Coordinates of C-alpha atoms in Angstrom, one line a residue:
Chain X
M1 CA -16.2 0.7 16.5
S2 CA -15.4 1.5 20.1
V3 CA -12.0 0.5 21.4
T4 CA -10.7 0.3 24.9
Q5 CA -8.4 3.1 25.9
P6 CA -4.9 1.9 25.4
P7 CA -1.8 2.6 27.5
F8 CA -0.3 5.0 24.9
T9 CA 3.2 5.1 26.3
S10 CA 4.0 1.4 26.7
H11 CA 2.8 0.4 23.2
M12 CA 4.5 3.5 21.7
D13 CA 7.7 2.6 23.6
A14 CA 7.6 -0.9 22.0
A15 CA 7.1 0.8 18.6
L16 CA 10.1 3.0 19.3
D17 CA 12.1 -0.1 20.1
E18 CA 11.1 -1.6 16.7
A19 CA 12.2 1.7 15.1
S20 CA 15.6 1.5 16.8
A21 CA 16.0 -2.1 15.7
A22 CA 15.2 -1.0 12.2
A23 CA 17.9 1.6 12.3
A24 CA 20.4 -1.0 13.5
R25 CA 19.6 -3.0 10.4
G26 CA 20.2 0.0 8.2
E27 CA 16.5 0.6 7.6
V28 CA 14.7 3.9 8.0
P29 CA 13.8 3.8 11.7
V30 CA 10.0 3.5 11.9
G31 CA 8.3 1.0 14.1
A32 CA 4.8 -0.2 14.6
V33 CA 2.8 -2.3 17.2
L34 CA -0.6 -3.7 16.6
V35 CA -3.0 -4.3 19.5
A36 CA -6.1 -6.4 19.5
P37 CA -9.4 -5.3 21.0
D38 CA -8.6 -7.5 24.1
G39 CA -5.3 -5.6 24.6
R40 CA -3.0 -8.3 23.3
V41 CA -0.1 -7.2 21.1
V42 CA -0.7 -9.3 18.0
A43 CA 2.1 -8.0 15.8
R44 CA 5.1 -5.6 16.0
A45 CA 7.5 -4.7 13.2
G46 CA 10.1 -2.2 11.9
N47 CA 10.8 -1.2 8.3
R48 CA 12.5 -3.9 6.2
T49 CA 12.2 -2.5 2.7
R50 CA 15.9 -2.9 2.0
E51 CA 16.4 -6.3 3.5
L52 CA 13.3 -7.7 1.7
S53 CA 13.7 -5.7 -1.5
D54 CA 10.1 -4.8 -1.0
P55 CA 8.8 -1.3 -1.4
T56 CA 5.7 -2.3 0.6
A57 CA 7.7 -3.6 3.6
H58 CA 6.9 -0.6 5.9
A59 CA 6.5 -1.2 9.6
E60 CA 2.7 -0.7 9.5
V61 CA 2.2 -3.0 6.5
L62 CA 4.4 -5.8 7.9
A63 CA 2.5 -5.6 11.2
I64 CA -0.9 -5.6 9.5
R65 CA 0.0 -8.4 7.1
A66 CA 1.3 -10.6 10.0
A67 CA -1.8 -10.0 12.1
C68 CA -4.2 -10.7 9.2
A69 CA -2.3 -13.9 8.3
A70 CA -2.6 -15.0 11.9
A71 CA -6.2 -14.1 12.1
G72 CA -7.1 -15.6 8.7
S73 CA -8.8 -12.4 7.8
E74 CA -8.3 -9.4 5.5
R75 CA -9.7 -7.2 8.3
L76 CA -8.8 -6.3 11.8
P77 CA -11.8 -4.5 13.3
G78 CA -11.3 -3.0 16.8
H79 CA -7.5 -3.1 16.5
V80 CA -5.2 -0.2 17.4
L81 CA -2.0 0.5 15.5
Y82 CA 0.8 2.4 17.1
V83 CA 3.4 3.8 14.8
T84 CA 6.3 6.1 15.4
L85 CA 5.8 8.2 12.2
E86 CA 2.8 9.5 10.4
P87 CA 1.8 6.8 7.9
C88 CA 2.6 7.4 4.2
P89 CA -0.2 7.3 1.7
F90 CA 0.0 3.6 1.1
C91 CA 0.2 2.6 4.7
A92 CA -2.8 4.9 5.4
A93 CA -4.7 3.2 2.6
V94 CA -3.9 -0.3 4.0
I95 CA -4.9 0.8 7.5
S96 CA -8.3 1.8 6.0
A97 CA -8.6 -1.4 4.0
A98 CA -7.8 -3.5 7.1
R99 CA -10.5 -1.6 9.0
I100 CA -8.1 -0.7 11.8
A101 CA -10.1 1.2 14.5
R102 CA -7.5 3.6 15.7
V103 CA -4.1 4.9 14.6
V104 CA -1.8 6.4 17.2
Y105 CA 1.3 8.0 15.7
G106 CA 4.3 9.9 16.8
A107 CA 6.1 12.4 14.5
A108 CA 4.5 14.2 11.6
D109 CA 6.0 13.5 8.2
P110 CA 5.6 16.6 6.0
K111 CA 7.8 15.1 3.2
S112 CA 6.0 11.7 2.8
G113 CA 3.0 11.7 5.1
G114 CA -0.4 10.7 3.8
V115 CA -2.7 11.3 6.8
A116 CA -2.4 14.9 7.8
Q117 CA -0.8 16.1 4.6
G118 CA -0.6 15.4 0.9
P119 CA -3.3 13.1 -0.3
R120 CA -4.9 12.9 3.2
I121 CA -6.1 9.4 2.5
F122 CA -8.8 9.4 5.2
A123 CA -10.4 12.6 3.9
H124 CA -12.0 11.2 0.7
P125 CA -15.1 9.0 0.1
Q126 CA -12.7 6.5 -1.5
A127 CA -11.6 5.6 2.0
H128 CA -14.3 3.2 2.9
H129 CA -13.3 3.1 6.5
V130 CA -11.8 6.0 8.5
P131 CA -10.0 5.2 11.7
E132 CA -9.8 7.4 14.7
V133 CA -6.4 9.2 14.5
I134 CA -4.3 10.4 17.5
D135 CA -1.0 12.1 16.7
G136 CA 2.0 13.5 18.5
I137 CA 2.5 10.6 20.9
A138 CA 6.3 10.4 21.7
A139 CA 6.9 12.5 18.6
A140 CA 10.2 14.0 19.9
E141 CA 11.7 10.5 20.4
A142 CA 10.5 9.3 17.0
E143 CA 11.9 12.3 15.3
A144 CA 15.2 12.1 17.1
L145 CA 15.6 8.5 15.8
L146 CA 15.0 9.6 12.3
K147 CA 17.3 12.6 12.5
N148 CA 20.1 10.6 13.9
F149 CA 19.7 8.0 11.3
F150 CA 19.8 10.4 8.4
A151 CA 22.6 12.5 9.9
A152 CA 24.8 9.3 10.2
K153 CA 24.1 8.6 6.5
R154 CA 25.6 11.9 5.4
Chain Z
M1 CA 12.6 8.0 -17.6
S2 CA 11.8 7.2 -21.2
V3 CA 10.2 3.8 -21.9
T4 CA 9.7 2.0 -25.2
Q5 CA 6.2 2.1 -26.6
P6 CA 4.6 -1.1 -25.5
P7 CA 2.0 -3.2 -27.4
F8 CA -0.9 -2.0 -25.3
T9 CA -3.4 -4.7 -26.4
S10 CA -1.3 -7.9 -25.9
H11 CA -0.2 -6.9 -22.4
M12 CA -3.6 -5.7 -21.4
D13 CA -5.1 -9.0 -22.8
A14 CA -2.7 -10.8 -20.4
A15 CA -3.9 -8.6 -17.5
L16 CA -7.5 -9.4 -18.4
D17 CA -6.7 -13.1 -18.3
E18 CA -5.3 -12.6 -14.8
A19 CA -8.5 -10.8 -13.9
S20 CA -10.6 -13.6 -15.2
A21 CA -8.5 -16.1 -13.3
A22 CA -9.0 -14.1 -10.1
A23 CA -12.8 -14.1 -10.6
A24 CA -12.6 -17.9 -11.0
R25 CA -10.9 -18.0 -7.6
G26 CA -13.7 -15.9 -6.0
E27 CA -11.5 -12.8 -5.9
V28 CA -12.4 -9.4 -7.3
P29 CA -11.4 -9.6 -10.9
V30 CA -8.4 -7.3 -11.3
G31 CA -5.3 -8.3 -13.1
A32 CA -1.9 -6.8 -13.7
V33 CA 1.2 -7.4 -15.9
L34 CA 4.6 -5.8 -15.3
V35 CA 6.9 -5.3 -18.2
A36 CA 10.6 -4.6 -18.0
P37 CA 12.4 -1.8 -20.1
D38 CA 13.6 -4.5 -22.5
G39 CA 10.0 -5.7 -23.1
R40 CA 10.1 -8.9 -21.0
V41 CA 7.0 -9.6 -18.9
V42 CA 8.6 -9.9 -15.4
A43 CA 5.5 -10.5 -13.3
R44 CA 1.8 -11.0 -13.7
A45 CA -0.9 -11.4 -11.0
G46 CA -4.5 -11.2 -10.1
N47 CA -6.1 -10.3 -6.8
R48 CA -5.6 -12.8 -3.9
T49 CA -6.7 -10.8 -0.9
R50 CA -9.2 -13.5 0.2
E51 CA -7.0 -16.5 -0.5
L52 CA -4.0 -14.9 1.4
S53 CA -6.0 -13.1 4.1
D54 CA -3.9 -10.1 3.1
P55 CA -5.5 -6.7 2.4
T56 CA -2.4 -5.7 0.5
A57 CA -2.7 -8.6 -2.0
H58 CA -4.0 -6.5 -4.9
A59 CA -2.9 -7.5 -8.4
E60 CA -0.6 -4.5 -8.8
V61 CA 1.1 -5.0 -5.5
L62 CA 1.6 -8.8 -6.0
A63 CA 3.2 -8.1 -9.4
I64 CA 5.4 -5.3 -8.0
R65 CA 6.5 -7.3 -5.0
A66 CA 7.4 -10.4 -7.1
A67 CA 9.4 -8.3 -9.6
C68 CA 11.2 -6.4 -6.8
A69 CA 12.1 -9.7 -5.1
A70 CA 13.4 -11.2 -8.4
A71 CA 15.4 -8.0 -9.1
G72 CA 16.7 -7.7 -5.6
S73 CA 15.6 -4.1 -5.6
E74 CA 12.9 -1.9 -4.0
R75 CA 12.7 0.0 -7.3
L76 CA 11.7 -0.9 -10.9
P77 CA 12.7 2.1 -13.0
G78 CA 11.7 2.0 -16.6
H79 CA 9.0 -0.7 -16.0
V80 CA 5.5 -0.4 -17.3
L81 CA 2.5 -1.7 -15.3
Y82 CA -0.7 -2.8 -17.1
V83 CA -3.7 -3.1 -14.8
T84 CA -7.3 -3.7 -15.7
L85 CA -8.7 -1.2 -13.1
E86 CA -7.7 2.2 -11.9
P87 CA -5.3 1.6 -9.0
C88 CA -6.6 2.3 -5.5
P89 CA -4.8 4.8 -3.3
F90 CA -2.6 2.1 -1.8
C91 CA -1.6 0.6 -5.2
A92 CA -0.9 4.0 -6.6
A93 CA 1.4 4.9 -3.7
V94 CA 3.3 1.6 -4.1
I95 CA 3.6 2.3 -7.9
S96 CA 5.2 5.6 -7.0
A97 CA 7.5 4.1 -4.3
A98 CA 8.7 1.5 -6.8
R99 CA 9.4 4.2 -9.4
I100 CA 7.3 2.5 -12.1
A101 CA 7.8 4.6 -15.3
R102 CA 4.3 4.2 -16.8
V103 CA 0.9 2.9 -15.7
V104 CA -1.6 1.8 -18.3
Y105 CA -5.0 1.0 -16.9
G106 CA -8.4 0.0 -18.1
A107 CA -11.6 0.9 -16.3
A108 CA -12.0 3.9 -14.1
D109 CA -12.9 3.2 -10.4
P110 CA -15.0 6.1 -9.0
K111 CA -15.7 4.1 -5.8
S112 CA -12.2 3.1 -4.8
G113 CA -9.8 4.7 -7.3
G114 CA -6.8 6.8 -6.2
V115 CA -5.3 8.1 -9.4
A116 CA -8.0 10.1 -11.2
Q117 CA -10.2 10.5 -8.2
G118 CA -10.3 10.8 -4.4
P119 CA -6.8 11.3 -3.0
R120 CA -5.2 11.5 -6.5
I121 CA -2.0 10.1 -5.2
F122 CA 0.3 11.4 -8.0
A123 CA -1.0 15.0 -7.6
H124 CA 0.8 15.8 -4.3
P125 CA 4.4 16.6 -3.5
Q126 CA 4.4 13.6 -1.2
A127 CA 4.5 11.4 -4.3
H128 CA 8.3 11.5 -4.8
H129 CA 7.9 9.9 -8.3
V130 CA 5.0 10.4 -10.7
P131 CA 4.6 7.8 -13.5
E132 CA 3.1 8.5 -16.9
V133 CA -0.5 7.4 -16.8
I134 CA -2.5 6.1 -19.7
D135 CA -6.1 5.2 -19.0
G136 CA -9.1 3.7 -20.8
I137 CA -7.3 0.8 -22.5
A138 CA -9.7 -2.2 -22.8
A139 CA -11.9 -0.4 -20.3
A140 CA -15.1 -2.1 -21.5
E141 CA -13.7 -5.6 -21.1
A142 CA -12.3 -4.8 -17.6
E143 CA -15.6 -3.3 -16.5
A144 CA -17.6 -6.2 -17.9
L145 CA -15.6 -8.7 -15.8
L146 CA -16.2 -6.6 -12.7
K147 CA -19.9 -6.2 -13.4
N148 CA -20.5 -9.9 -14.0
F149 CA -18.5 -10.8 -10.9
F150 CA -20.6 -8.6 -8.6
A151 CA -23.9 -9.4 -10.4
A152 CA -23.2 -13.1 -9.7
K153 CA -22.6 -12.4 -6.0
R154 CA -26.0 -10.8 -5.5

């Protein structure tokens, strides 16, 4: 599905704001913003796994679930997801299930990523929908947030 | 983590009941039962993706989220998950994130599975926890439910 060219920086800035807000709550600082085909921001979220005692409460999943609930649909064709960190395997699989058209992400995640490394979720026939993937947008800022967060924990 | 040997058939029977109930609701018939280290059933669920407009509302995920919420923890060490169908990549990744000790599943899922095929979620270093996996328990019953469901849709 064709999607309009989004303004990478403003939506990624909003995702970085969500990541910062997550850090302030004691959550791993990852943020996500979901944009509809008409350009409206339909959901934004940061990690809340600790707060909600929910291992699925990653930023991407919270944004997708909120947008699906609002749309009354399991699928979000034509939508673009901005996320500050490479999605993990389960977020990548949910992105595929929800038929997200494009994923724009920031930092690579060699330890837990599931798009460009490890199980490479989109590289198998079991991924029934493969989004366009654009990586490395505001990667340095996203990485700095994560590094500062984990450094402060030590 | 060591787990007590569970009574495969009774828990899988309960999972099959959840799958049948899902079919009756018009949902893909997959069911799951989650058992605590002391043998108590702490959650059971069937698919509800359509009802909830939630692409993450697979049986396994609903059971894990309910048990995590009840336990006030993102992790369920020592727990055993019974599920009628091979977990998809997303469910497999959530099983790993939740630190489930053992997964017992029924039918294989060549089209959408993520454990024994496709991304093989547990076979990469990005899976920070690898559960014991036992497959093929009540596989024929689980498969019959799925076949009847999809045959009736045609």
